[in-house]
Coordinates of C-alpha atoms in Angstrom, one line a residue:
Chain A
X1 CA 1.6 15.5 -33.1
X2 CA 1.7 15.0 -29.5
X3 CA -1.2 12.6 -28.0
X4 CA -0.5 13.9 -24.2
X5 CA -0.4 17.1 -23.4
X6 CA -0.3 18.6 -19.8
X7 CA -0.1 22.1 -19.1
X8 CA 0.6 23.1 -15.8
X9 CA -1.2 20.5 -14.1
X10 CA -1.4 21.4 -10.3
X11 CA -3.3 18.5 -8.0
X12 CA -3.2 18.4 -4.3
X13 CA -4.2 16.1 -1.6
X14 CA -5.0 18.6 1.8
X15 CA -2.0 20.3 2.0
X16 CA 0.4 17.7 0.1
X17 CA 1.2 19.1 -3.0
X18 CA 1.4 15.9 -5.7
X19 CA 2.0 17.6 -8.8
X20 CA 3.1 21.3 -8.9
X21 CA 2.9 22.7 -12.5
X22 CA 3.7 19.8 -14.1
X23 CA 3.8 20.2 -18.0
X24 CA 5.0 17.4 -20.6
X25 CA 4.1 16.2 -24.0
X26 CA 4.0 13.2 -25.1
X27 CA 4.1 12.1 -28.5
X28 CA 3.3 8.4 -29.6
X29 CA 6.1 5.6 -29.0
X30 CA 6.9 4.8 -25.6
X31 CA 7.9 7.4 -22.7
X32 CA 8.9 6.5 -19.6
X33 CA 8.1 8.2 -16.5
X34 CA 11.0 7.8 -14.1
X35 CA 10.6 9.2 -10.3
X36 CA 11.5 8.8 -6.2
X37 CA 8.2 7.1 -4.5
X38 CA 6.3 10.0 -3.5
X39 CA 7.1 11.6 -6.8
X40 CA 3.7 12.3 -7.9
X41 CA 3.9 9.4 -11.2
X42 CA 1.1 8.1 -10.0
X43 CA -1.0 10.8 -9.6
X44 CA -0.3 12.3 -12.7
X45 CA -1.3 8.8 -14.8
X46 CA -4.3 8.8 -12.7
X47 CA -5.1 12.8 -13.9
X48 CA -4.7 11.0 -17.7
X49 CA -6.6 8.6 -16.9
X50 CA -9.5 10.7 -16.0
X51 CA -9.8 8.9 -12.9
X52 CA -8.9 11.7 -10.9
X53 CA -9.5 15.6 -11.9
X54 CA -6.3 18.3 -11.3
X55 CA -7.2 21.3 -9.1
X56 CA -6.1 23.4 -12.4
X57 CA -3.7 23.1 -15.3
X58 CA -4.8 21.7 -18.5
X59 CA -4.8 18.1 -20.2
X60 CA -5.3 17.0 -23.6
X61 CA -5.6 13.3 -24.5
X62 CA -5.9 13.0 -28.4
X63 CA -6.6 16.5 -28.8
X64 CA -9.8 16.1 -26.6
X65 CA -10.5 17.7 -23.2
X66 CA -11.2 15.7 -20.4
X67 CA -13.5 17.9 -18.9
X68 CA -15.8 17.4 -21.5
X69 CA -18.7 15.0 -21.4
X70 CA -18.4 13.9 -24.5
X71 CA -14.9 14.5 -25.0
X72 CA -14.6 12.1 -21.8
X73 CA -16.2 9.6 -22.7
X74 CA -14.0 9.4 -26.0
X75 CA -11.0 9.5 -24.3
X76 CA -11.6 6.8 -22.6
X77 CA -13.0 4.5 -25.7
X78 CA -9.4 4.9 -26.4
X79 CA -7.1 4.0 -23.6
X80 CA -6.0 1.2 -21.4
X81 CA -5.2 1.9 -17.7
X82 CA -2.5 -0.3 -15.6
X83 CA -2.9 1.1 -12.0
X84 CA 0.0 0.7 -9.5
X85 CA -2.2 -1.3 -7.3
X86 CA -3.6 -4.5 -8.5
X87 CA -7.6 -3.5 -9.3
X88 CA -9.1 -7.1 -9.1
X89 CA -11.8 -9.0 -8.0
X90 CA -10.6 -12.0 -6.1
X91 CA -13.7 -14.0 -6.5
X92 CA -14.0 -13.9 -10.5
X93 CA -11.8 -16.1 -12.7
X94 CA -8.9 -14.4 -14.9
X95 CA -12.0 -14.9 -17.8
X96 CA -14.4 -13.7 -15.6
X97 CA -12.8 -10.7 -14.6
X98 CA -11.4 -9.8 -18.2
X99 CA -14.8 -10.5 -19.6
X100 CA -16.0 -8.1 -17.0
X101 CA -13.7 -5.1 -17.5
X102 CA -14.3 -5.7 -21.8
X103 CA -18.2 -5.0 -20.7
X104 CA -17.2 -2.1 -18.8
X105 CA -15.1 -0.9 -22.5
X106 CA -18.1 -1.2 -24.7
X107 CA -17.1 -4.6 -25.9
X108 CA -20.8 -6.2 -26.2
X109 CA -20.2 -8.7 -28.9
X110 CA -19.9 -11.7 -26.7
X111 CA -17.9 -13.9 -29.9
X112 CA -15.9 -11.2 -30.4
X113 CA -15.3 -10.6 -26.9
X114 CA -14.6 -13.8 -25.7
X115 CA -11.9 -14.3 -28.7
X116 CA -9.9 -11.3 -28.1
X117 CA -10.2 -12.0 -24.4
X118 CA -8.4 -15.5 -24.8
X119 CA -5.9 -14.2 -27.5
X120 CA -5.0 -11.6 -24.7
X121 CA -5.0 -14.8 -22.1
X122 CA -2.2 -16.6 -24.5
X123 CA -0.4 -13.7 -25.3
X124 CA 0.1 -12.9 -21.4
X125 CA 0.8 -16.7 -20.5
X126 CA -2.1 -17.2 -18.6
X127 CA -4.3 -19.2 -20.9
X128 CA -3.7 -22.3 -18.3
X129 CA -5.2 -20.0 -15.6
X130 CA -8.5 -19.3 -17.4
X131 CA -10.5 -20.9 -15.0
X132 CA -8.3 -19.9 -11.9
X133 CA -9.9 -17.7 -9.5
X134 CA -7.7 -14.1 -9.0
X135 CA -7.4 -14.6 -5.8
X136 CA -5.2 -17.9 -6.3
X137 CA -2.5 -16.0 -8.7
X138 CA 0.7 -14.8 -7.9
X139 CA 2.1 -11.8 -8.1
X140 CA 3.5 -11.7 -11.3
X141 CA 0.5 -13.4 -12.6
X142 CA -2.0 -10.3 -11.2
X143 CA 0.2 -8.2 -13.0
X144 CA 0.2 -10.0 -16.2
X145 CA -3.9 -10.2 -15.8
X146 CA -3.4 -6.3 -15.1
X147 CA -1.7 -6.0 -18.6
X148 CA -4.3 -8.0 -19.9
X149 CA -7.0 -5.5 -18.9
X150 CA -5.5 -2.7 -20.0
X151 CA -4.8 -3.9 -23.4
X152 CA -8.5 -4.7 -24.0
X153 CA -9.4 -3.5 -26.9
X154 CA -6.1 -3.1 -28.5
X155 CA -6.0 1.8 -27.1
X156 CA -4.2 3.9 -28.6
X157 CA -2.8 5.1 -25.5
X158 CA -1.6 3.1 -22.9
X159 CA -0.8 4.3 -19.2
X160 CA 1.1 1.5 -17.2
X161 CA 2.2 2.2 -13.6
X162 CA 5.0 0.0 -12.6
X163 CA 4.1 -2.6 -14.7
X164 CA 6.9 -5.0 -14.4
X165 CA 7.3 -4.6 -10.6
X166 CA 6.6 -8.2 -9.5
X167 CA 7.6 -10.1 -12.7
X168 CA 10.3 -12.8 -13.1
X169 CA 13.6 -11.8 -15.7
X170 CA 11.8 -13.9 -18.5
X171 CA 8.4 -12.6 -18.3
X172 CA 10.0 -9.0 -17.7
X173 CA 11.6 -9.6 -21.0
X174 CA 8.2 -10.7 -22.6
X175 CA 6.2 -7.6 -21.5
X176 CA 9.0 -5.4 -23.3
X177 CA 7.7 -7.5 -26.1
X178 CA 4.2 -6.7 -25.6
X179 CA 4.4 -3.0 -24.7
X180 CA 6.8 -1.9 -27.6
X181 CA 4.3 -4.1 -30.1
X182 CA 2.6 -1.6 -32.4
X183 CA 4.6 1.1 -29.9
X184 CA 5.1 2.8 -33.3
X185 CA 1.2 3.9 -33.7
X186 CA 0.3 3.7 -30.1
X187 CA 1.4 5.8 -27.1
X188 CA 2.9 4.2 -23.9
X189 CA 3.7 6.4 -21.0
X190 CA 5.4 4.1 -18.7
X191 CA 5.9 5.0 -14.6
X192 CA 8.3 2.7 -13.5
X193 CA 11.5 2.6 -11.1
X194 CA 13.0 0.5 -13.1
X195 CA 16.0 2.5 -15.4
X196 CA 16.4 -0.8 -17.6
X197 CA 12.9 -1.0 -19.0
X198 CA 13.3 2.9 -19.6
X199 CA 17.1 2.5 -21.2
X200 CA 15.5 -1.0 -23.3
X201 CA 12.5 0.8 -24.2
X202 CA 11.7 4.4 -24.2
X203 CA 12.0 6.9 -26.7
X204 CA 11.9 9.7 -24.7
X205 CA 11.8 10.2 -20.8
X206 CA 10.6 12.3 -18.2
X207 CA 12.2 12.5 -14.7
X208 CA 9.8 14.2 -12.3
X209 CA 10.6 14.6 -8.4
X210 CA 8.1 16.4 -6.1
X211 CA 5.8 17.5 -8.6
X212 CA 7.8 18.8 -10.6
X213 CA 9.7 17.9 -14.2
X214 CA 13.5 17.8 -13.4
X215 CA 14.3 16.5 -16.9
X216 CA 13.0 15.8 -20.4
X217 CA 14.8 14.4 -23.5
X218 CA 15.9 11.1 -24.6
X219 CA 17.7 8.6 -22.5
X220 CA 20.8 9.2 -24.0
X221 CA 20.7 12.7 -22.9
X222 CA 19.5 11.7 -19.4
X223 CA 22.7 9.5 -19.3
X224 CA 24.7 12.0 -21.0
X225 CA 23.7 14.6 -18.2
X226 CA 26.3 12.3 -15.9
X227 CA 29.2 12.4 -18.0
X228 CA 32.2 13.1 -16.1
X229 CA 30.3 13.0 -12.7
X230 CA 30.3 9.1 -12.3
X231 CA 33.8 7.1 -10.6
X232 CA 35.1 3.7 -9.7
X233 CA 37.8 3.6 -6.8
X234 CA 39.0 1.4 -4.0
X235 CA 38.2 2.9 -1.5
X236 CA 34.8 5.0 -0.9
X237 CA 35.8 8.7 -1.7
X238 CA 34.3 12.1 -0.5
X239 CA 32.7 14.1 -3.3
X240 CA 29.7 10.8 -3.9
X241 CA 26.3 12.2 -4.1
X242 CA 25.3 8.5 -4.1
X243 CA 28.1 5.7 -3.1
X244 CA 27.5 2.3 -3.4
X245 CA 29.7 -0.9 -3.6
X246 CA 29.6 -3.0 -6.6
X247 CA 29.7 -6.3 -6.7
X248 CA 33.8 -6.5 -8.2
X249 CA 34.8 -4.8 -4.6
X250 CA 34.8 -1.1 -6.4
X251 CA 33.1 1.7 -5.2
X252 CA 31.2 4.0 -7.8
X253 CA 29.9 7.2 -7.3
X254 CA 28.0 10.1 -9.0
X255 CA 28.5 13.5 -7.3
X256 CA 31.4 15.9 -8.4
X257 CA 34.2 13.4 -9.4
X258 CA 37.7 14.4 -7.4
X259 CA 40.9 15.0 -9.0
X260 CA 42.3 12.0 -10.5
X261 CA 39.1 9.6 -10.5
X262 CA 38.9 7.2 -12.7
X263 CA 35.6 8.1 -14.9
X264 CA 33.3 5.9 -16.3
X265 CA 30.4 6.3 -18.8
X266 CA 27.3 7.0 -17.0
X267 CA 24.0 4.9 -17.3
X268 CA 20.5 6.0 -16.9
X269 CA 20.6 5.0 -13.5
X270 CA 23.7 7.5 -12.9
X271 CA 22.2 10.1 -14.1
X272 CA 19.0 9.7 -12.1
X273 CA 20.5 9.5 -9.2
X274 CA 22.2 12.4 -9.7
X275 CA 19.0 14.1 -10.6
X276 CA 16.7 13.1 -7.8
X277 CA 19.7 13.4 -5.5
X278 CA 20.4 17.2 -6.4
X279 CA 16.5 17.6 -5.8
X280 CA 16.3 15.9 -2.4
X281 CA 19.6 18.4 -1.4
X282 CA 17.7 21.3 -2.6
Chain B
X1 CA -5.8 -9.8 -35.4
X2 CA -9.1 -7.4 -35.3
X3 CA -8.9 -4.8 -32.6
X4 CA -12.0 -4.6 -30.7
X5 CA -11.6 -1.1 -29.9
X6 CA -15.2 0.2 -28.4
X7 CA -14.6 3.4 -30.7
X8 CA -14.2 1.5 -34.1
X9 CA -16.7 -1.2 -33.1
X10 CA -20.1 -0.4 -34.3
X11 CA -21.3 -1.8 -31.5
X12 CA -19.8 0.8 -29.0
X13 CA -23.3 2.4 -29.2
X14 CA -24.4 0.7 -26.0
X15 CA -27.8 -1.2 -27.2
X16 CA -30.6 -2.6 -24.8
X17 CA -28.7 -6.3 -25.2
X18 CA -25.4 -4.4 -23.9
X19 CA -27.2 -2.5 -21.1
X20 CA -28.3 -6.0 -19.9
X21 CA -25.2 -7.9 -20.2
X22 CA -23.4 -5.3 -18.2
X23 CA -26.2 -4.9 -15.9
X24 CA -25.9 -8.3 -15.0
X25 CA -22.1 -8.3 -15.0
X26 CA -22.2 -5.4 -12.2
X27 CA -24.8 -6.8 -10.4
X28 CA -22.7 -10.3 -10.1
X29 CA -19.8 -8.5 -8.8
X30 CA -21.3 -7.0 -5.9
X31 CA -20.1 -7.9 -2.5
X32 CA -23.1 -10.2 -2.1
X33 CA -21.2 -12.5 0.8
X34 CA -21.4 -9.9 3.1
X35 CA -24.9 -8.5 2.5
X36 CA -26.2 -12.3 2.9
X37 CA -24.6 -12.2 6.1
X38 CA -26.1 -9.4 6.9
X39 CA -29.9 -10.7 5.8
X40 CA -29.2 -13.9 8.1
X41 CA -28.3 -11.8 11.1
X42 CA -31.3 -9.4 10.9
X43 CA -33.7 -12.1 9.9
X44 CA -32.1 -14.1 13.2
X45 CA -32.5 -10.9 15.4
X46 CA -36.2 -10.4 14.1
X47 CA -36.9 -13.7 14.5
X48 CA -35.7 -13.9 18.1
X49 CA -38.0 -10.5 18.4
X50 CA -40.9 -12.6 17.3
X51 CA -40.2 -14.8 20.2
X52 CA -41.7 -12.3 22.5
X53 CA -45.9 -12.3 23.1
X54 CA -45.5 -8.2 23.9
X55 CA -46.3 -6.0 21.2
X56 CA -44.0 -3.2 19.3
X57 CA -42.7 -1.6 22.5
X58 CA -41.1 -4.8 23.3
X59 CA -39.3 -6.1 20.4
X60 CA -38.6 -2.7 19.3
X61 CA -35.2 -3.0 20.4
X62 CA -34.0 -6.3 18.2
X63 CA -36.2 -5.0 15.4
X64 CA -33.8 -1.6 15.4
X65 CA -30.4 -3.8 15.5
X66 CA -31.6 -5.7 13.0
X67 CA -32.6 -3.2 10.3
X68 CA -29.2 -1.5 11.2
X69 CA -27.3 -4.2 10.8
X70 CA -28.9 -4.7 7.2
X71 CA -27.9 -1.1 6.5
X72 CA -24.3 -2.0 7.4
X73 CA -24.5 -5.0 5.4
X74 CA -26.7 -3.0 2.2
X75 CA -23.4 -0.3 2.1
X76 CA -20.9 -3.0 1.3
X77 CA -22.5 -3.5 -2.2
X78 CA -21.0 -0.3 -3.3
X79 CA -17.7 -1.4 -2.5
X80 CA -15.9 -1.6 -5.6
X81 CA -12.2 -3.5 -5.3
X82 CA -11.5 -2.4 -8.7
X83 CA -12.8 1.2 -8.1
X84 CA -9.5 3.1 -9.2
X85 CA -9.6 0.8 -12.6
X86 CA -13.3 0.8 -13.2
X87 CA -14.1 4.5 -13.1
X88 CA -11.6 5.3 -15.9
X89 CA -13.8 2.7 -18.1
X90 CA -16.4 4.1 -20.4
X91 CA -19.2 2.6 -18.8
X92 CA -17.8 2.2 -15.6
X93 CA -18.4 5.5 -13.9
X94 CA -22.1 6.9 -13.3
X95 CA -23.8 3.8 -15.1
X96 CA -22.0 1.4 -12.8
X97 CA -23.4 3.3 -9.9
X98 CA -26.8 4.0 -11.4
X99 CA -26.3 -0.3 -11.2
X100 CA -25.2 -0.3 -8.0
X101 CA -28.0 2.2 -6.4
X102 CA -31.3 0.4 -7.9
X103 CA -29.5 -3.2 -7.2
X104 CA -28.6 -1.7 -3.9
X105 CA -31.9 -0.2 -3.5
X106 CA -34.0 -3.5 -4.3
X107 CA -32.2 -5.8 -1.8
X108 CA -32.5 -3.2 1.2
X109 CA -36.2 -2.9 0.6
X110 CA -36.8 -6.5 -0.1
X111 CA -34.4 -7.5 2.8
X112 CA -36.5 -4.6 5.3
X113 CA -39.6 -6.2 4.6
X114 CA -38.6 -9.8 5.2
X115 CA -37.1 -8.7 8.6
X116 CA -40.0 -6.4 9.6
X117 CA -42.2 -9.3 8.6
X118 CA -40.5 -11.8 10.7
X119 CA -40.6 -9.6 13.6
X120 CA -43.8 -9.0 13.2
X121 CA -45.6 -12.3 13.4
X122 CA -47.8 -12.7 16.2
X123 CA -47.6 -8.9 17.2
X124 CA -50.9 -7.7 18.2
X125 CA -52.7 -6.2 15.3
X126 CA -53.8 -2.9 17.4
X127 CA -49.7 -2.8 17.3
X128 CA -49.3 -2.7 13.2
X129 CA -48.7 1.1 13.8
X130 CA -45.3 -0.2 15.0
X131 CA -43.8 -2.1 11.6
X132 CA -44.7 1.3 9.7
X133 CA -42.8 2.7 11.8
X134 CA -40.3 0.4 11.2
X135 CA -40.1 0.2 7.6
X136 CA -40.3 4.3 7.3
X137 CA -37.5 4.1 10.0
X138 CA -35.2 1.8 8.0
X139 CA -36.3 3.4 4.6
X140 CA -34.8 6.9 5.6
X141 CA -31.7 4.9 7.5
X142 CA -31.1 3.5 4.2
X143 CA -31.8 6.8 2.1
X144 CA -28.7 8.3 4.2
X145 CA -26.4 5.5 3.7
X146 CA -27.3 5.6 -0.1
X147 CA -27.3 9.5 -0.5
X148 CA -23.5 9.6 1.4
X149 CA -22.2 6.4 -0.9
X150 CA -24.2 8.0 -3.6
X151 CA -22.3 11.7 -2.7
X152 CA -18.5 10.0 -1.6
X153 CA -18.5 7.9 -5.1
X154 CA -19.1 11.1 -7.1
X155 CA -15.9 12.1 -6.0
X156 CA -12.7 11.0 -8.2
X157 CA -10.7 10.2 -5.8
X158 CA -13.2 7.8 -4.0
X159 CA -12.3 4.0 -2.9
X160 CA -14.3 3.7 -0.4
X161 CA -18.0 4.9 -0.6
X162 CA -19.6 2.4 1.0
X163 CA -16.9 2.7 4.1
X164 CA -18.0 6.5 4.2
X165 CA -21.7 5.5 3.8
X166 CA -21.5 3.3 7.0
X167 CA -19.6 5.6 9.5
X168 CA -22.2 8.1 8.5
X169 CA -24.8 6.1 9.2
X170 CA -23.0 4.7 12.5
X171 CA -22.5 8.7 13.1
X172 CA -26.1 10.0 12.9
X173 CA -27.1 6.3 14.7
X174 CA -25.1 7.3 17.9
X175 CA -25.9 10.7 17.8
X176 CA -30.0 10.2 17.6
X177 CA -29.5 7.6 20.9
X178 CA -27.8 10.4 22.8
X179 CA -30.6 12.4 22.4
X180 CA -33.0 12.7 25.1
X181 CA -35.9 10.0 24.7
X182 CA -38.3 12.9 24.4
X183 CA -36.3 14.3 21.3
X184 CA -36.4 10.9 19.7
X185 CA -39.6 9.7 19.1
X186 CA -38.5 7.4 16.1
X187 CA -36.0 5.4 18.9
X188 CA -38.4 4.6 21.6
X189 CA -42.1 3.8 20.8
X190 CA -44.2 5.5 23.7
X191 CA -46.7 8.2 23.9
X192 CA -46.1 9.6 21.1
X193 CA -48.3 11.6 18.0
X194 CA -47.8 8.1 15.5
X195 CA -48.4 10.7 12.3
X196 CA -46.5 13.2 13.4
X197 CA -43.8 10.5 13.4
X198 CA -44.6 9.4 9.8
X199 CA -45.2 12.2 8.3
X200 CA -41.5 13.3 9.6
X201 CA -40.0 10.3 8.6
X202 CA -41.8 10.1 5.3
X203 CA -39.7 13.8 5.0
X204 CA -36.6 12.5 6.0
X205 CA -37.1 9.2 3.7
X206 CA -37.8 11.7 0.7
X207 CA -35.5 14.1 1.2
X208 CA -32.5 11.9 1.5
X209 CA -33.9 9.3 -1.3
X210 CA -33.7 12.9 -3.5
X211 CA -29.9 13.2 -2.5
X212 CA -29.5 9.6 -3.5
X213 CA -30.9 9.3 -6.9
X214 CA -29.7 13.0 -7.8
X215 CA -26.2 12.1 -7.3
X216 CA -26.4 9.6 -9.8
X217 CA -28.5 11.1 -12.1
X218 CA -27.4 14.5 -12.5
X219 CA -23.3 13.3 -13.8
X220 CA -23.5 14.8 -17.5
X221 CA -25.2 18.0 -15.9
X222 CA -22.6 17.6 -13.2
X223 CA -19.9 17.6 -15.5
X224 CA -21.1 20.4 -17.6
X225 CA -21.7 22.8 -14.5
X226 CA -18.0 22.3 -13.5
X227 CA -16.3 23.0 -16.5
X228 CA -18.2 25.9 -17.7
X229 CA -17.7 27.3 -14.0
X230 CA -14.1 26.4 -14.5
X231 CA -14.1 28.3 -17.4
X232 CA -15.4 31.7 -16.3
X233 CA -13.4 31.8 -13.3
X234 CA -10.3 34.0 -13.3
X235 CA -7.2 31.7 -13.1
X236 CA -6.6 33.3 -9.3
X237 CA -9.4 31.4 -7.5
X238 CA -7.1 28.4 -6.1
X239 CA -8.2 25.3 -7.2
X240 CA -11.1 26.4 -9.5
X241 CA -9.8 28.6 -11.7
X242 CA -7.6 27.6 -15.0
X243 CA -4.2 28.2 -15.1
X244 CA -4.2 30.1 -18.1

C-alpha cells in the first residue's frame, strides 16, 4: 500500500516549468529523491507537504486528498516537514523554538510536550544547547534542530530536503540512524544530492531532472543501469559523458566505454551522472 | 517511548487552554523589535509635532510621517521566518494568521492613538476636527496594509506578506501625493467639506477592513470553493482543471 501517490503533478512558477507530469509512488521505508539543483525536488516535497498547491495533477498522502479541508488538516497531523532552507527563529532558544513548532502540531499537553521535546534534544545531540539561542548554532547544529522539528510527534511520513547537507561524517552517520529508526512503519522520502545516503539507506529511488522522472527502481538497478558504461584509464579518453580524475592518478568515466577500456562496476553516482548527463544533452 | 502524534493524542482536539497557549506562543514570535522601533519613531515625530503652537494645518505634516511610519513598522509582525515550515503545521496556517491580524490589529490601533494623542496636546480644540482625521486616515492606511498581508499570505507560495503589504502601502502613499492637492483632500487639511472627508474615509476604512478579516476568515469556504471548482472543470482549462 503506497502512502505517496502523485499523479501527474504539473506546478509552475511564471513560465518556469518545476514539475512537468511528475508521477511516483511511494510506499513506506525510505526513498530517496536524487536530482541536478533546479530539478524540481524541492518543489515537489513542498506539493506533499501541502505547503504549496500543484497547478493540476493529483496527490494522495495516506489515501487522503489534500484538497480537502478536512482531509488537510489530517494529513498534516501526520507528517514532519524538513525544508531545504533552515525555517527558524533566531531569537527563540532550541526549546523555545521546538516548544513552539509542537504547539503549532497540536501538542498541548505541556508535560508531555516538554518531555518528548527534550528526548528529541538528546537524541539529536543538542541537549547542551537547550538554552542556546538559534541564532548562535552552527550549521550542522540548525540542521540537527531542523530534524528535531520535523520528528515532532514521532509522523508517519517524513519529507526531508537535503537533510544532511551541512553535517560532519559522524553526525551524518547518526542521522542515518535516526531516519532509518522505525523506517520499516514510517515513510521517508528523502531529497538529497548526496548518492551515499541514498546507496546506505534507501529502498527505492527516484531520479527526477527538469520535472520530470528519469528513473524509478531500487538502487541496485539505478547502479546497474551503468554497467558496462563506467572506465578507469591513464589518460583522459574520448567517449566520457562525465570525466573526472580520481585521487590514484586514474581517470574514470561514464559515457559509452571505447574499445578495450578497462570496466569497472558502476556506483549510484555513475549511474546518475549518466542519467542527468543524457538529460542535460537532450 | 510514547509518540505524541497530534492524531493519536486525545488532546489534538484544540481546547480553549490550547487556543491560549498557542495564542500566546504566536503572539511572542512576532517581529516585536521592529514594530517598537517603529512606535518610538512615530511617538518622537508626534511629539516634535506637538512642539508647534499652530493648529492641525501645521503639524499635519509630522503627524502623516509618523502614522506611516507605524504602518511600515505594524506590516513586519506578519513576517514569519519560519513561514515555508509553519504553514504545513496543523495549526499553523489560517489560525496563525487569524493570530497575527487581531495581534496586528490591536497594536496599530493602540500605537495610532498614542501618536495622534501626542501630537495632539496643546492643539486648539476648534482644531479636534484634525486628529479624526487622523485616526480615520491611519485606520484605512492600516486596513490596506492588513487586507494586502491578509490577501499575499493566503497564497501558498507566500514568504513575504508583510514585504508585499508595505510596498503597497508605499505604492498607493506615492501615488495619493502625486495627485493634485485639490484631489486629495485627506493629504492636505484646507478648505475642505470635513464630513465629506470622513464619511469617505470611514468607506475606505470599511471596505478594506472587510478585505482584511475576510481573507482570514473565509479559508475552509476558501478551500471548499477551489476544489469543487477544480472538480467541475474539464481537465483542458490550464492550471485549473484536473488532469484526469
Amino acid at each position: 500500500m503506497e502512502t505517496l501517490v502523485v499523479e501527474s503533478v504539473v506546478k509552475s512558477y511564471g513560465s518556469t516549468l518545476a514539475l512537468s507530469g511528475v508521477t511516483l509512488k511511494i510506499a513506506p521505508g525510505v526513498t530517496g529523491l536524487l536530482g541536478p539543483n533546479g530539478a524540481g525536488k524541492t518543489t515537489l516535497l513542498r506539493c506533499l507537504a501541502t505547503g504549496l498547491a500543484p497547478d493540476s495533477g493529483d496527490i494522495r498522502i495516506m489515501g487522503r486528498d489534500p484538497r480537502i479541508t478536512s482531509d488537510l488538516l489530517e494529513i498534516r497531523r501526520r507528517l514532519g516537514y524538513m525544508p531545504q532552507d533552515d525555517a527558524l527563529y533566531s531569537s527563540l532558544t532550541c526549546f523555545e523554538y521546538l516548544e513552539y513548532m509542537a504547539l503549532l502540531k497540536e501538542q498541548f499537553n505541556r508535560a508531555a510536550r516538554r518531555a518528548h521535546i527534550d528526548e528529541l534534544l538528546a537524541e539529536m545531540g543538542l541537549q547542551e544547547k537547550r538554552t542556546s539561542k538559534v541564532r548562535r548554532l552552527s550549521g550542522g547544529m540548525r540542521r540537527r534542530l531542523m530534524l528535531a522539528q520535523a520528528l515532532l510527534g514521532r509522523p508517519q511520513v517524513l519529507l526531508l530536503d537535503e537533510p544532511s547537507a551541512g553535517l560532519d561524517p559522524a553526525h551524518r552517520l547518526h542521522f542515518r540512524s535516526l531516519i532509518t529508526t522505525g523506517g520499516e512503519s514510517r515513510t521517508v522520502l528523502l531529497s538529497t544530492h548526496v548518492t551515499d545516503d541514498v546507496e546506505a539507506m534507501c529502498d527505492a529511488v527516484y531520479v527526477i531532472d527538469r520535472g520530470l522522472v528519469l528513473f524509478q527502481g531500487t538502487p541496485s538497478q539505478l547502479s546497474a543501469t551503468a554497467v558496462g558504461r563506467v572506465w578507469i584509464s591513464d589518460v583522459r579518453t574520448e567517449g566520457g559523458q562525465v570525466t573526472w580524475r580520481t585521487g590514484d592518478g586514474l581517470y574514470r568515466s561514464v559515457g559509452v566505454a571505447p574499445d578495450g577500456a578497462t570496466l569497472v562496476n558502476p556506483t549510484i553516482e555513475d549511474a546518475y551522472l549518466l542519467l542527468v548527463g543524457q538529460a542535460a544533452l537532450n | 517511548m510514547t509518540p505524541a502524534t497530534a492524531s493519536t493524542n486525545p488532546q489534538s482536539t484544540v481546547s480553549r487552554a490550547g487556543r491560549i497557549s498557542l495564542t500566546v506562543a504566536i503572539a511572542r514570535i512576532l517581529n516585536w523589535p521592529i514594530y517598537a522601533a517603529g512606535v518610538g519613531l512615530a511617538v518622537g515625530l508626534s511629539w516634535l509635532a506637538s512642539l508647534h503652537t499652530g493648529g492641525a494645518d501645521v503639524r499635519a505634516p509630522l503627524l502623516r510621517v509618523a502614522l506611516i511610519a507605524l504602518s511600515l513598522s505594524a506590516v513586519s509582525l506578519f513576517e514569519d521566518e519560519a513561514n515555508e515550515l509553519t504553514q504545513t503545521a496543523p495549526r499553523g496556517g489560517g489560525f496563525q494568521r487569524r493570530v497575527r491580524l487581531l495581534v496586528t490589529s490591536a497594536v496599530w490601533i493602540l500605537g495610532s492613538f498614542l501618536v495622534v494623542g501626542v501630537g495632539s496636546i496643546d492643539l486648539p480644540s476648534e482644531e479636534g476636527v484634525h486628529s479624526d482625521q487622523f485616526i480615520i486616515e491611519g485606520l484605512a492606511e492600516v486596513g490596506v496594509v492588513l487586507a494586502v498581508a491578509g490577501v499575499v499570505s493566503l497564497s501558498q507560495h507566500s514568504d513575504s506578506s508583510g514585504a508585499s503589504a508595505a510596498a503597497t502601502l508605499l505604492t498607493l502613499l506615492a501615488i495619493s501625493w502625486l495627485l493634485p492637492r485639490q484631489l486629495r483632500p485627506w493629504i492636505v487639511p484646507g478648505h475642505i467639506d470635513w464630513n465629506r472627508v470622513r464619511a469617505l474615509w470611514h468607506g475606505v476604512a470599511l471596505v478594506t477592513w472587510g478585505v482584511a478579516i475576510a481573507t482570514v476568515a473565509i479559508e475552509p469556504y476558501r478551500a471548499l470553493t477551489v476544489h469543487s471548482l477544480q472538480r467541475s472543470l474539464p481537465a483542458s482549462v490550464p492550471g485549473l482543471g484536473r488532469s484526469d
